[in-house]
mmCIF file with all atom_site columns, C-alpha atoms in Angstrom:
data_model
loop_
_atom_site.group_PDB
_atom_site.id
_atom_site.type_symbol
_atom_site.label_atom_id
_atom_site.label_alt_id
_atom_site.label_comp_id
_atom_site.label_asym_id
_atom_site.label_entity_id
_atom_site.label_seq_id
_atom_site.pdbx_PDB_ins_code
_atom_site.Cartn_x
_atom_site.Cartn_y
_atom_site.Cartn_z
_atom_site.occupancy
_atom_site.B_iso_or_equiv
_atom_site.pdbx_formal_charge
_atom_site.auth_seq_id
_atom_site.auth_comp_id
_atom_site.auth_asym_id
_atom_site.auth_atom_id
_atom_site.pdbx_PDB_model_num
ATOM 1   C CA . UNK X 1 1   ? 162.990 -9.987  84.601  1.00 54.00 ? 195 UNK X CA 1
ATOM 2   C CA . UNK X 1 2   ? 159.527 -9.744  85.298  1.00 77.00 ? 196 UNK X CA 1
ATOM 3   C CA . UNK X 1 3   ? 159.198 -12.459 87.418  1.00 91.00 ? 197 UNK X CA 1
ATOM 4   C CA . UNK X 1 4   ? 158.532 -12.627 91.371  1.00 94.00 ? 198 UNK X CA 1
ATOM 5   C CA . UNK X 1 5   ? 162.024 -12.179 92.873  1.00 95.00 ? 199 UNK X CA 1
ATOM 6   C CA . UNK X 1 6   ? 162.438 -12.683 96.850  1.00 96.00 ? 200 UNK X CA 1
ATOM 7   C CA . UNK X 1 7   ? 165.285 -11.578 99.500  1.00 96.00 ? 201 UNK X CA 1
ATOM 8   C CA . UNK X 1 8   ? 167.590 -12.926 101.173 1.00 96.00 ? 202 UNK X CA 1
ATOM 9   C CA . UNK X 1 9   ? 167.275 -16.444 98.901  1.00 94.00 ? 203 UNK X CA 1
ATOM 10  C CA . UNK X 1 10  ? 168.874 -17.809 102.444 1.00 95.00 ? 204 UNK X CA 1
ATOM 11  C CA . UNK X 1 11  ? 168.891 -16.584 106.087 1.00 96.00 ? 205 UNK X CA 1
ATOM 12  C CA . UNK X 1 12  ? 170.272 -18.174 109.329 1.00 97.00 ? 206 UNK X CA 1
ATOM 13  C CA . UNK X 1 13  ? 169.694 -16.923 112.291 1.00 97.00 ? 207 UNK X CA 1
ATOM 14  C CA . UNK X 1 14  ? 169.268 -17.018 116.014 1.00 97.00 ? 208 UNK X CA 1
ATOM 15  C CA . UNK X 1 15  ? 166.802 -18.460 118.223 1.00 97.00 ? 209 UNK X CA 1
ATOM 16  C CA . UNK X 1 16  ? 165.004 -14.868 119.455 1.00 97.00 ? 210 UNK X CA 1
ATOM 17  C CA . UNK X 1 17  ? 166.013 -13.008 117.001 1.00 97.00 ? 211 UNK X CA 1
ATOM 18  C CA . UNK X 1 18  ? 164.073 -11.016 114.405 1.00 98.00 ? 212 UNK X CA 1
ATOM 19  C CA . UNK X 1 19  ? 163.862 -11.419 110.479 1.00 98.00 ? 213 UNK X CA 1
ATOM 20  C CA . UNK X 1 20  ? 162.547 -10.069 107.434 1.00 98.00 ? 214 UNK X CA 1
ATOM 21  C CA . UNK X 1 21  ? 161.708 -10.990 104.456 1.00 98.00 ? 215 UNK X CA 1
ATOM 22  C CA . UNK X 1 22  ? 161.070 -9.351  101.496 1.00 97.00 ? 216 UNK X CA 1
ATOM 23  C CA . UNK X 1 23  ? 158.846 -10.238 98.082  1.00 97.00 ? 217 UNK X CA 1
ATOM 24  C CA . UNK X 1 24  ? 158.525 -7.881  95.061  1.00 96.00 ? 218 UNK X CA 1
ATOM 25  C CA . UNK X 1 25  ? 155.819 -8.944  93.184  1.00 94.00 ? 219 UNK X CA 1
ATOM 26  C CA . UNK X 1 26  ? 154.962 -8.654  89.124  1.00 93.00 ? 220 UNK X CA 1
ATOM 27  C CA . UNK X 1 27  ? 154.251 -5.253  88.418  1.00 90.00 ? 221 UNK X CA 1
ATOM 28  C CA . UNK X 1 28  ? 150.757 -4.669  88.267  1.00 88.00 ? 222 UNK X CA 1
ATOM 29  C CA . UNK X 1 29  ? 149.325 -8.563  89.950  1.00 90.00 ? 223 UNK X CA 1
ATOM 30  C CA . UNK X 1 30  ? 146.641 -6.826  92.794  1.00 88.00 ? 224 UNK X CA 1
ATOM 31  C CA . UNK X 1 31  ? 147.399 -9.819  94.377  1.00 89.00 ? 225 UNK X CA 1
ATOM 32  C CA . UNK X 1 32  ? 150.456 -10.794 96.926  1.00 92.00 ? 226 UNK X CA 1
ATOM 33  C CA . UNK X 1 33  ? 150.431 -14.306 98.972  1.00 92.00 ? 227 UNK X CA 1
ATOM 34  C CA . UNK X 1 34  ? 153.117 -15.482 101.929 1.00 94.00 ? 228 UNK X CA 1
ATOM 35  C CA . UNK X 1 35  ? 153.926 -19.294 102.108 1.00 93.00 ? 229 UNK X CA 1
ATOM 36  C CA . UNK X 1 36  ? 155.940 -21.518 103.714 1.00 93.00 ? 230 UNK X CA 1
ATOM 37  C CA . UNK X 1 37  ? 157.246 -24.621 103.340 1.00 89.00 ? 231 UNK X CA 1
ATOM 38  C CA . UNK X 1 38  ? 158.455 -26.709 106.011 1.00 87.00 ? 232 UNK X CA 1
ATOM 39  C CA . UNK X 1 39  ? 160.442 -29.978 105.058 1.00 80.00 ? 233 UNK X CA 1
ATOM 40  C CA . UNK X 1 40  ? 158.134 -32.722 104.079 1.00 73.00 ? 234 UNK X CA 1
ATOM 41  C CA . UNK X 1 41  ? 154.962 -30.635 103.770 1.00 76.00 ? 235 UNK X CA 1
ATOM 42  C CA . UNK X 1 42  ? 153.134 -29.206 101.214 1.00 77.00 ? 236 UNK X CA 1
ATOM 43  C CA . UNK X 1 43  ? 152.684 -24.960 101.092 1.00 84.00 ? 237 UNK X CA 1
ATOM 44  C CA . UNK X 1 44  ? 151.292 -23.898 103.883 1.00 88.00 ? 238 UNK X CA 1
ATOM 45  C CA . UNK X 1 45  ? 148.713 -20.778 103.148 1.00 87.00 ? 239 UNK X CA 1
ATOM 46  C CA . UNK X 1 46  ? 150.129 -17.401 105.666 1.00 92.00 ? 240 UNK X CA 1
ATOM 47  C CA . UNK X 1 47  ? 149.038 -14.097 104.458 1.00 92.00 ? 241 UNK X CA 1
ATOM 48  C CA . UNK X 1 48  ? 146.697 -12.124 101.221 1.00 89.00 ? 242 UNK X CA 1
ATOM 49  C CA . UNK X 1 49  ? 146.894 -9.281  100.186 1.00 90.00 ? 243 UNK X CA 1
ATOM 50  C CA . UNK X 1 50  ? 144.631 -7.928  97.223  1.00 86.00 ? 244 UNK X CA 1
ATOM 51  C CA . UNK X 1 51  ? 144.516 -4.160  96.755  1.00 82.00 ? 245 UNK X CA 1
ATOM 52  C CA . UNK X 1 52  ? 143.950 -1.585  99.377  1.00 80.00 ? 246 UNK X CA 1
ATOM 53  C CA . UNK X 1 53  ? 141.492 -4.577  100.882 1.00 83.00 ? 247 UNK X CA 1
ATOM 54  C CA . UNK X 1 54  ? 142.459 -5.933  104.305 1.00 85.00 ? 248 UNK X CA 1
ATOM 55  C CA . UNK X 1 55  ? 144.919 -8.102  104.337 1.00 88.00 ? 249 UNK X CA 1
ATOM 56  C CA . UNK X 1 56  ? 143.930 -11.996 104.911 1.00 86.00 ? 250 UNK X CA 1
ATOM 57  C CA . UNK X 1 57  ? 145.125 -13.547 107.800 1.00 88.00 ? 251 UNK X CA 1
ATOM 58  C CA . UNK X 1 58  ? 143.959 -16.143 108.594 1.00 85.00 ? 252 UNK X CA 1
ATOM 59  C CA . UNK X 1 59  ? 146.746 -18.128 107.822 1.00 87.00 ? 253 UNK X CA 1
ATOM 60  C CA . UNK X 1 60  ? 149.499 -16.822 110.020 1.00 92.00 ? 254 UNK X CA 1
ATOM 61  C CA . UNK X 1 61  ? 150.552 -18.767 112.751 1.00 92.00 ? 255 UNK X CA 1
ATOM 62  C CA . UNK X 1 62  ? 151.087 -16.955 116.159 1.00 93.00 ? 256 UNK X CA 1
ATOM 63  C CA . UNK X 1 63  ? 151.405 -13.554 117.320 1.00 94.00 ? 257 UNK X CA 1
ATOM 64  C CA . UNK X 1 64  ? 155.487 -13.402 116.572 1.00 97.00 ? 258 UNK X CA 1
ATOM 65  C CA . UNK X 1 65  ? 154.247 -13.792 112.210 1.00 97.00 ? 259 UNK X CA 1
ATOM 66  C CA . UNK X 1 66  ? 153.217 -10.054 110.690 1.00 96.00 ? 260 UNK X CA 1
ATOM 67  C CA . UNK X 1 67  ? 153.503 -8.671  107.316 1.00 96.00 ? 261 UNK X CA 1
ATOM 68  C CA . UNK X 1 68  ? 152.858 -5.388  105.373 1.00 94.00 ? 262 UNK X CA 1
ATOM 69  C CA . UNK X 1 69  ? 152.331 -4.306  101.563 1.00 93.00 ? 263 UNK X CA 1
ATOM 70  C CA . UNK X 1 70  ? 153.788 -0.860  101.177 1.00 83.00 ? 264 UNK X CA 1
ATOM 71  C CA . UNK X 1 71  ? 152.345 1.170   98.331  1.00 80.00 ? 265 UNK X CA 1
ATOM 72  C CA . UNK X 1 72  ? 150.207 -1.975  96.490  1.00 76.00 ? 266 UNK X CA 1
ATOM 73  C CA . UNK X 1 73  ? 153.541 -2.936  95.543  1.00 89.00 ? 267 UNK X CA 1
ATOM 74  C CA . UNK X 1 74  ? 156.567 -4.984  97.706  1.00 94.00 ? 268 UNK X CA 1
ATOM 75  C CA . UNK X 1 75  ? 155.161 -7.337  100.615 1.00 96.00 ? 269 UNK X CA 1
ATOM 76  C CA . UNK X 1 76  ? 157.664 -7.762  103.614 1.00 97.00 ? 270 UNK X CA 1
ATOM 77  C CA . UNK X 1 77  ? 157.511 -10.430 106.143 1.00 97.00 ? 271 UNK X CA 1
ATOM 78  C CA . UNK X 1 78  ? 158.269 -10.150 109.491 1.00 97.00 ? 272 UNK X CA 1
ATOM 79  C CA . UNK X 1 79  ? 158.982 -13.248 112.109 1.00 97.00 ? 273 UNK X CA 1
ATOM 80  C CA . UNK X 1 80  ? 159.865 -12.158 115.662 1.00 97.00 ? 274 UNK X CA 1
ATOM 81  C CA . UNK X 1 81  ? 161.412 -13.928 117.938 1.00 97.00 ? 275 UNK X CA 1
ATOM 82  C CA . UNK X 1 82  ? 162.444 -16.702 115.749 1.00 97.00 ? 276 UNK X CA 1
ATOM 83  C CA . UNK X 1 83  ? 162.338 -20.271 116.864 1.00 97.00 ? 277 UNK X CA 1
ATOM 84  C CA . UNK X 1 84  ? 163.710 -23.810 115.464 1.00 96.00 ? 278 UNK X CA 1
ATOM 85  C CA . UNK X 1 85  ? 160.553 -24.570 114.035 1.00 94.00 ? 279 UNK X CA 1
ATOM 86  C CA . UNK X 1 86  ? 160.079 -21.379 111.813 1.00 96.00 ? 280 UNK X CA 1
ATOM 87  C CA . UNK X 1 87  ? 163.034 -23.065 109.553 1.00 96.00 ? 281 UNK X CA 1
ATOM 88  C CA . UNK X 1 88  ? 161.309 -23.438 106.407 1.00 95.00 ? 282 UNK X CA 1
ATOM 89  C CA . UNK X 1 89  ? 161.011 -21.833 102.896 1.00 93.00 ? 283 UNK X CA 1
ATOM 90  C CA . UNK X 1 90  ? 159.186 -18.703 102.621 1.00 96.00 ? 284 UNK X CA 1
ATOM 91  C CA . UNK X 1 91  ? 157.397 -18.504 99.173  1.00 95.00 ? 285 UNK X CA 1
ATOM 92  C CA . UNK X 1 92  ? 155.724 -15.444 98.370  1.00 95.00 ? 286 UNK X CA 1
ATOM 93  C CA . UNK X 1 93  ? 153.756 -15.440 95.371  1.00 93.00 ? 287 UNK X CA 1
ATOM 94  C CA . UNK X 1 94  ? 151.393 -12.816 93.173  1.00 92.00 ? 288 UNK X CA 1
ATOM 95  C CA . UNK X 1 95  ? 148.449 -12.531 90.240  1.00 88.00 ? 289 UNK X CA 1
ATOM 96  C CA . UNK X 1 96  ? 146.126 -10.681 88.402  1.00 85.00 ? 290 UNK X CA 1
ATOM 97  C CA . UNK X 1 97  ? 143.798 -11.196 91.222  1.00 71.00 ? 291 UNK X CA 1
ATOM 98  C CA . UNK X 1 98  ? 142.485 -13.913 93.730  1.00 60.00 ? 292 UNK X CA 1
ATOM 99  C CA . UNK X 1 99  ? 143.213 -17.284 93.043  1.00 51.00 ? 293 UNK X CA 1
ATOM 100 C CA . UNK X 1 100 ? 139.980 -18.542 93.326  1.00 52.00 ? 294 UNK X CA 1
ATOM 101 C CA . UNK X 1 101 ? 139.524 -17.455 89.615  1.00 51.00 ? 295 UNK X CA 1
ATOM 102 C CA . UNK X 1 102 ? 141.219 -18.373 87.106  1.00 56.00 ? 296 UNK X CA 1
ATOM 103 C CA . UNK X 1 103 ? 143.983 -16.359 87.991  1.00 69.00 ? 297 UNK X CA 1
ATOM 104 C CA . UNK X 1 104 ? 147.577 -17.817 87.721  1.00 80.00 ? 298 UNK X CA 1
ATOM 105 C CA . UNK X 1 105 ? 149.776 -17.242 90.915  1.00 86.00 ? 299 UNK X CA 1
ATOM 106 C CA . UNK X 1 106 ? 153.308 -17.094 89.737  1.00 90.00 ? 300 UNK X CA 1
ATOM 107 C CA . UNK X 1 107 ? 156.383 -17.779 92.531  1.00 92.00 ? 301 UNK X CA 1
ATOM 108 C CA . UNK X 1 108 ? 158.903 -16.266 93.541  1.00 93.00 ? 302 UNK X CA 1
ATOM 109 C CA . UNK X 1 109 ? 162.561 -18.366 94.220  1.00 92.00 ? 303 UNK X CA 1
ATOM 110 C CA . UNK X 1 110 ? 161.799 -18.531 97.929  1.00 94.00 ? 304 UNK X CA 1
ATOM 111 C CA . UNK X 1 111 ? 163.915 -18.069 101.378 1.00 96.00 ? 305 UNK X CA 1
ATOM 112 C CA . UNK X 1 112 ? 164.763 -20.490 102.884 1.00 95.00 ? 306 UNK X CA 1
ATOM 113 C CA . UNK X 1 113 ? 165.191 -19.241 106.225 1.00 96.00 ? 307 UNK X CA 1
ATOM 114 C CA . UNK X 1 114 ? 166.860 -21.501 109.131 1.00 96.00 ? 308 UNK X CA 1
ATOM 115 C CA . UNK X 1 115 ? 166.824 -20.808 112.823 1.00 96.00 ? 309 UNK X CA 1
ATOM 116 C CA . UNK X 1 116 ? 169.280 -21.842 115.355 1.00 95.00 ? 310 UNK X CA 1
ATOM 117 C CA . UNK Z 2 1   ? 144.572 -30.207 108.627 1.00 64.00 ? 256 UNK Z CA 1
ATOM 118 C CA . UNK Z 2 2   ? 146.099 -31.490 105.443 1.00 74.00 ? 257 UNK Z CA 1
ATOM 119 C CA . UNK Z 2 3   ? 143.352 -31.064 103.016 1.00 89.00 ? 258 UNK Z CA 1
ATOM 120 C CA . UNK Z 2 4   ? 144.778 -31.877 100.033 1.00 92.00 ? 259 UNK Z CA 1
ATOM 121 C CA . UNK Z 2 5   ? 147.248 -34.810 100.444 1.00 93.00 ? 260 UNK Z CA 1
ATOM 122 C CA . UNK Z 2 6   ? 149.310 -36.687 98.143  1.00 94.00 ? 261 UNK Z CA 1
ATOM 123 C CA . UNK Z 2 7   ? 150.684 -39.853 99.453  1.00 91.00 ? 262 UNK Z CA 1
ATOM 124 C CA . UNK Z 2 8   ? 153.655 -40.787 97.175  1.00 93.00 ? 263 UNK Z CA 1
ATOM 125 C CA . UNK Z 2 9   ? 156.236 -38.623 97.723  1.00 91.00 ? 264 UNK Z CA 1
ATOM 126 C CA . UNK Z 2 10  ? 158.699 -39.925 94.756  1.00 95.00 ? 265 UNK Z CA 1
ATOM 127 C CA . UNK Z 2 11  ? 157.762 -41.473 91.395  1.00 97.00 ? 266 UNK Z CA 1
ATOM 128 C CA . UNK Z 2 12  ? 160.347 -42.977 89.190  1.00 97.00 ? 267 UNK Z CA 1
ATOM 129 C CA . UNK Z 2 13  ? 159.484 -43.914 85.575  1.00 98.00 ? 268 UNK Z CA 1
ATOM 130 C CA . UNK Z 2 14  ? 161.132 -44.839 81.981  1.00 98.00 ? 269 UNK Z CA 1
ATOM 131 C CA . UNK Z 2 15  ? 161.339 -42.117 79.540  1.00 97.00 ? 270 UNK Z CA 1
ATOM 132 C CA . UNK Z 2 16  ? 158.352 -42.284 77.257  1.00 97.00 ? 271 UNK Z CA 1
ATOM 133 C CA . UNK Z 2 17  ? 156.451 -43.613 79.348  1.00 97.00 ? 272 UNK Z CA 1
ATOM 134 C CA . UNK Z 2 18  ? 153.481 -42.631 81.199  1.00 98.00 ? 273 UNK Z CA 1
ATOM 135 C CA . UNK Z 2 19  ? 153.658 -41.179 84.279  1.00 98.00 ? 274 UNK Z CA 1
ATOM 136 C CA . UNK Z 2 20  ? 150.654 -40.580 87.052  1.00 98.00 ? 275 UNK Z CA 1
ATOM 137 C CA . UNK Z 2 21  ? 150.701 -38.467 89.953  1.00 98.00 ? 276 UNK Z CA 1
ATOM 138 C CA . UNK Z 2 22  ? 147.833 -38.924 92.015  1.00 98.00 ? 277 UNK Z CA 1
ATOM 139 C CA . UNK Z 2 23  ? 146.010 -36.290 94.618  1.00 97.00 ? 278 UNK Z CA 1
ATOM 140 C CA . UNK Z 2 24  ? 143.060 -36.824 97.231  1.00 97.00 ? 279 UNK Z CA 1
ATOM 141 C CA . UNK Z 2 25  ? 140.910 -34.177 99.375  1.00 96.00 ? 280 UNK Z CA 1
ATOM 142 C CA . UNK Z 2 26  ? 138.841 -33.734 101.879 1.00 94.00 ? 281 UNK Z CA 1
ATOM 143 C CA . UNK Z 2 27  ? 137.144 -30.643 101.529 1.00 90.00 ? 282 UNK Z CA 1
ATOM 144 C CA . UNK Z 2 28  ? 134.145 -30.646 99.208  1.00 91.00 ? 283 UNK Z CA 1
ATOM 145 C CA . UNK Z 2 29  ? 134.155 -27.113 98.923  1.00 89.00 ? 284 UNK Z CA 1
ATOM 146 C CA . UNK Z 2 30  ? 136.912 -27.055 97.103  1.00 91.00 ? 285 UNK Z CA 1
ATOM 147 C CA . UNK Z 2 31  ? 135.903 -26.187 93.049  1.00 90.00 ? 286 UNK Z CA 1
ATOM 148 C CA . UNK Z 2 32  ? 139.147 -25.559 91.008  1.00 90.00 ? 287 UNK Z CA 1
ATOM 149 C CA . UNK Z 2 33  ? 142.292 -27.586 91.333  1.00 93.00 ? 288 UNK Z CA 1
ATOM 150 C CA . UNK Z 2 34  ? 145.571 -26.898 89.658  1.00 92.00 ? 289 UNK Z CA 1
ATOM 151 C CA . UNK Z 2 35  ? 149.033 -28.223 89.719  1.00 95.00 ? 290 UNK Z CA 1
ATOM 152 C CA . UNK Z 2 36  ? 152.508 -26.571 90.022  1.00 94.00 ? 291 UNK Z CA 1
ATOM 153 C CA . UNK Z 2 37  ? 155.787 -27.859 88.807  1.00 95.00 ? 292 UNK Z CA 1
ATOM 154 C CA . UNK Z 2 38  ? 158.940 -27.072 91.172  1.00 90.00 ? 293 UNK Z CA 1
ATOM 155 C CA . UNK Z 2 39  ? 162.412 -27.491 89.956  1.00 90.00 ? 294 UNK Z CA 1
ATOM 156 C CA . UNK Z 2 40  ? 165.199 -27.013 93.244  1.00 83.00 ? 295 UNK Z CA 1
ATOM 157 C CA . UNK Z 2 41  ? 166.002 -23.710 94.100  1.00 78.00 ? 296 UNK Z CA 1
ATOM 158 C CA . UNK Z 2 42  ? 163.240 -22.283 91.702  1.00 84.00 ? 297 UNK Z CA 1
ATOM 159 C CA . UNK Z 2 43  ? 159.378 -21.291 92.674  1.00 86.00 ? 298 UNK Z CA 1
ATOM 160 C CA . UNK Z 2 44  ? 156.584 -23.328 91.790  1.00 89.00 ? 299 UNK Z CA 1
ATOM 161 C CA . UNK Z 2 45  ? 155.276 -22.432 87.768  1.00 90.00 ? 300 UNK Z CA 1
ATOM 162 C CA . UNK Z 2 46  ? 151.723 -23.514 87.086  1.00 90.00 ? 301 UNK Z CA 1
ATOM 163 C CA . UNK Z 2 47  ? 151.034 -26.399 85.040  1.00 94.00 ? 302 UNK Z CA 1
ATOM 164 C CA . UNK Z 2 48  ? 147.731 -27.308 84.565  1.00 94.00 ? 303 UNK Z CA 1
ATOM 165 C CA . UNK Z 2 49  ? 144.518 -26.193 86.104  1.00 92.00 ? 304 UNK Z CA 1
ATOM 166 C CA . UNK Z 2 50  ? 140.658 -28.038 86.203  1.00 93.00 ? 305 UNK Z CA 1
ATOM 167 C CA . UNK Z 2 51  ? 137.407 -26.722 87.184  1.00 91.00 ? 306 UNK Z CA 1
ATOM 168 C CA . UNK Z 2 52  ? 135.275 -28.813 88.793  1.00 91.00 ? 307 UNK Z CA 1
ATOM 169 C CA . UNK Z 2 53  ? 132.682 -28.520 86.297  1.00 92.00 ? 308 UNK Z CA 1
ATOM 170 C CA . UNK Z 2 54  ? 134.838 -30.640 84.263  1.00 94.00 ? 309 UNK Z CA 1
ATOM 171 C CA . UNK Z 2 55  ? 136.233 -34.128 84.950  1.00 95.00 ? 310 UNK Z CA 1
ATOM 172 C CA . UNK Z 2 56  ? 139.363 -33.567 81.949  1.00 97.00 ? 311 UNK Z CA 1
ATOM 173 C CA . UNK Z 2 57  ? 141.936 -30.887 80.479  1.00 96.00 ? 312 UNK Z CA 1
ATOM 174 C CA . UNK Z 2 58  ? 143.898 -31.515 78.598  1.00 96.00 ? 313 UNK Z CA 1
ATOM 175 C CA . UNK Z 2 59  ? 147.077 -29.415 77.144  1.00 95.00 ? 314 UNK Z CA 1
ATOM 176 C CA . UNK Z 2 60  ? 150.147 -30.865 75.004  1.00 96.00 ? 315 UNK Z CA 1
ATOM 177 C CA . UNK Z 2 61  ? 151.631 -33.738 77.025  1.00 97.00 ? 316 UNK Z CA 1
ATOM 178 C CA . UNK Z 2 62  ? 149.688 -33.240 80.184  1.00 97.00 ? 317 UNK Z CA 1
ATOM 179 C CA . UNK Z 2 63  ? 146.049 -34.466 81.227  1.00 98.00 ? 318 UNK Z CA 1
ATOM 180 C CA . UNK Z 2 64  ? 144.540 -33.650 85.315  1.00 97.00 ? 319 UNK Z CA 1
ATOM 181 C CA . UNK Z 2 65  ? 141.653 -36.042 85.871  1.00 98.00 ? 320 UNK Z CA 1
ATOM 182 C CA . UNK Z 2 66  ? 138.996 -34.942 88.198  1.00 97.00 ? 321 UNK Z CA 1
ATOM 183 C CA . UNK Z 2 67  ? 136.608 -37.613 89.861  1.00 97.00 ? 322 UNK Z CA 1
ATOM 184 C CA . UNK Z 2 68  ? 133.936 -35.511 92.348  1.00 95.00 ? 323 UNK Z CA 1
ATOM 185 C CA . UNK Z 2 69  ? 133.270 -38.542 94.205  1.00 95.00 ? 324 UNK Z CA 1
ATOM 186 C CA . UNK Z 2 70  ? 136.400 -39.839 95.008  1.00 96.00 ? 325 UNK Z CA 1
ATOM 187 C CA . UNK Z 2 71  ? 137.503 -36.512 95.845  1.00 96.00 ? 326 UNK Z CA 1
ATOM 188 C CA . UNK Z 2 72  ? 140.304 -37.574 93.723  1.00 97.00 ? 327 UNK Z CA 1
ATOM 189 C CA . UNK Z 2 73  ? 142.745 -35.808 91.016  1.00 97.00 ? 328 UNK Z CA 1
ATOM 190 C CA . UNK Z 2 74  ? 145.528 -36.982 88.727  1.00 98.00 ? 329 UNK Z CA 1
ATOM 191 C CA . UNK Z 2 75  ? 148.110 -35.858 86.510  1.00 98.00 ? 330 UNK Z CA 1
ATOM 192 C CA . UNK Z 2 76  ? 148.674 -37.849 83.421  1.00 98.00 ? 331 UNK Z CA 1
ATOM 193 C CA . UNK Z 2 77  ? 151.868 -37.340 81.326  1.00 98.00 ? 332 UNK Z CA 1
ATOM 194 C CA . UNK Z 2 78  ? 152.618 -39.432 78.157  1.00 97.00 ? 333 UNK Z CA 1
ATOM 195 C CA . UNK Z 2 79  ? 155.069 -39.666 77.814  1.00 97.00 ? 334 UNK Z CA 1
ATOM 196 C CA . UNK Z 2 80  ? 157.092 -38.858 79.759  1.00 98.00 ? 335 UNK Z CA 1
ATOM 197 C CA . UNK Z 2 81  ? 160.307 -36.973 79.622  1.00 97.00 ? 336 UNK Z CA 1
ATOM 198 C CA . UNK Z 2 82  ? 163.936 -36.751 81.355  1.00 96.00 ? 337 UNK Z CA 1
ATOM 199 C CA . UNK Z 2 83  ? 163.116 -32.555 81.344  1.00 96.00 ? 338 UNK Z CA 1
ATOM 200 C CA . UNK Z 2 84  ? 159.840 -33.447 83.194  1.00 97.00 ? 339 UNK Z CA 1
ATOM 201 C CA . UNK Z 2 85  ? 161.414 -34.585 86.631  1.00 97.00 ? 340 UNK Z CA 1
ATOM 202 C CA . UNK Z 2 86  ? 160.778 -31.984 89.418  1.00 96.00 ? 341 UNK Z CA 1
ATOM 203 C CA . UNK Z 2 87  ? 158.331 -31.869 91.775  1.00 94.00 ? 342 UNK Z CA 1
ATOM 204 C CA . UNK Z 2 88  ? 155.045 -31.664 91.729  1.00 96.00 ? 343 UNK Z CA 1
ATOM 205 C CA . UNK Z 2 89  ? 152.968 -30.056 94.302  1.00 94.00 ? 344 UNK Z CA 1
ATOM 206 C CA . UNK Z 2 90  ? 148.582 -30.787 93.916  1.00 94.00 ? 345 UNK Z CA 1
ATOM 207 C CA . UNK Z 2 91  ? 146.167 -27.508 94.915  1.00 92.00 ? 346 UNK Z CA 1
ATOM 208 C CA . UNK Z 2 92  ? 142.939 -27.162 95.677  1.00 91.00 ? 347 UNK Z CA 1
ATOM 209 C CA . UNK Z 2 93  ? 140.696 -24.279 96.839  1.00 87.00 ? 348 UNK Z CA 1
ATOM 210 C CA . UNK Z 2 94  ? 137.438 -22.761 96.393  1.00 81.00 ? 349 UNK Z CA 1
ATOM 211 C CA . UNK Z 2 95  ? 136.271 -19.033 95.081  1.00 69.00 ? 350 UNK Z CA 1
ATOM 212 C CA . UNK Z 2 96  ? 135.040 -18.057 98.179  1.00 70.00 ? 351 UNK Z CA 1
ATOM 213 C CA . UNK Z 2 97  ? 138.382 -18.291 100.107 1.00 69.00 ? 352 UNK Z CA 1
ATOM 214 C CA . UNK Z 2 98  ? 141.494 -16.845 99.528  1.00 67.00 ? 353 UNK Z CA 1
ATOM 215 C CA . UNK Z 2 99  ? 143.906 -19.678 100.526 1.00 70.00 ? 354 UNK Z CA 1
ATOM 216 C CA . UNK Z 2 100 ? 144.608 -22.641 98.103  1.00 79.00 ? 355 UNK Z CA 1
ATOM 217 C CA . UNK Z 2 101 ? 145.907 -25.850 99.727  1.00 86.00 ? 356 UNK Z CA 1
ATOM 218 C CA . UNK Z 2 102 ? 148.823 -27.537 98.578  1.00 88.00 ? 357 UNK Z CA 1
ATOM 219 C CA . UNK Z 2 103 ? 149.863 -31.093 98.845  1.00 90.00 ? 358 UNK Z CA 1
ATOM 220 C CA . UNK Z 2 104 ? 153.660 -31.898 100.026 1.00 89.00 ? 359 UNK Z CA 1
ATOM 221 C CA . UNK Z 2 105 ? 154.587 -32.638 96.388  1.00 92.00 ? 360 UNK Z CA 1
ATOM 222 C CA . UNK Z 2 106 ? 155.277 -35.901 94.645  1.00 95.00 ? 361 UNK Z CA 1
ATOM 223 C CA . UNK Z 2 107 ? 159.264 -35.846 93.067  1.00 95.00 ? 362 UNK Z CA 1
ATOM 224 C CA . UNK Z 2 108 ? 158.926 -37.330 90.038  1.00 97.00 ? 363 UNK Z CA 1
ATOM 225 C CA . UNK Z 2 109 ? 161.847 -38.919 88.457  1.00 97.00 ? 364 UNK Z CA 1
ATOM 226 C CA . UNK Z 2 110 ? 161.901 -39.960 84.701  1.00 97.00 ? 365 UNK Z CA 1
ATOM 227 C CA . UNK Z 2 111 ? 164.756 -41.649 83.551  1.00 96.00 ? 366 UNK Z CA 1
ATOM 228 C CA . UNK Z 2 112 ? 166.211 -41.943 80.073  1.00 93.00 ? 367 UNK Z CA 1
#
């Protein structure tokens, strides 16, 4: 399997708890994106990593959200003090380079987060 | 702010007929547009794209049309097949930004 993988596939947590979502991009892909899809909404851009450059965090909805990408590969999205409105499917995608060019983004299957 | 809109949440067509999925955008800076297809429990997969310098791009049964003056694009699937049943997302980006804006999706059902 050379695709993008995400874990866990499902996460149920209680309001106020912290959660970590993991993304393993396709090997060799330098660009990595996090999106979320709330019920009935389109995919919402959260954060973008490109190589060793500083990430573009412009889509993060609040300071409770943070993400890291270690060694230019695996990425972790952390949500602190989760709220019910954080419930969504969180999707990770990777590409060879920026999506602004012709490089296709390859998506993982997503993590469905439910905050009770 | 929803810069990309797909106003039809669902569409049902008969096998063999044409499926037309529509998408509107508001940001005139967008210059690259994509369609993604999503099956349940899977991530979206790239289907077809079009640059703003073109008004049509064709790939087999799939054709995307772009009307820049109307800020409208559409995806045509001819002939539609039951395996095309999925949620289709329209997306737009510009070369100067990192984020890609997605529509809410249209669920296509192709009936045998």
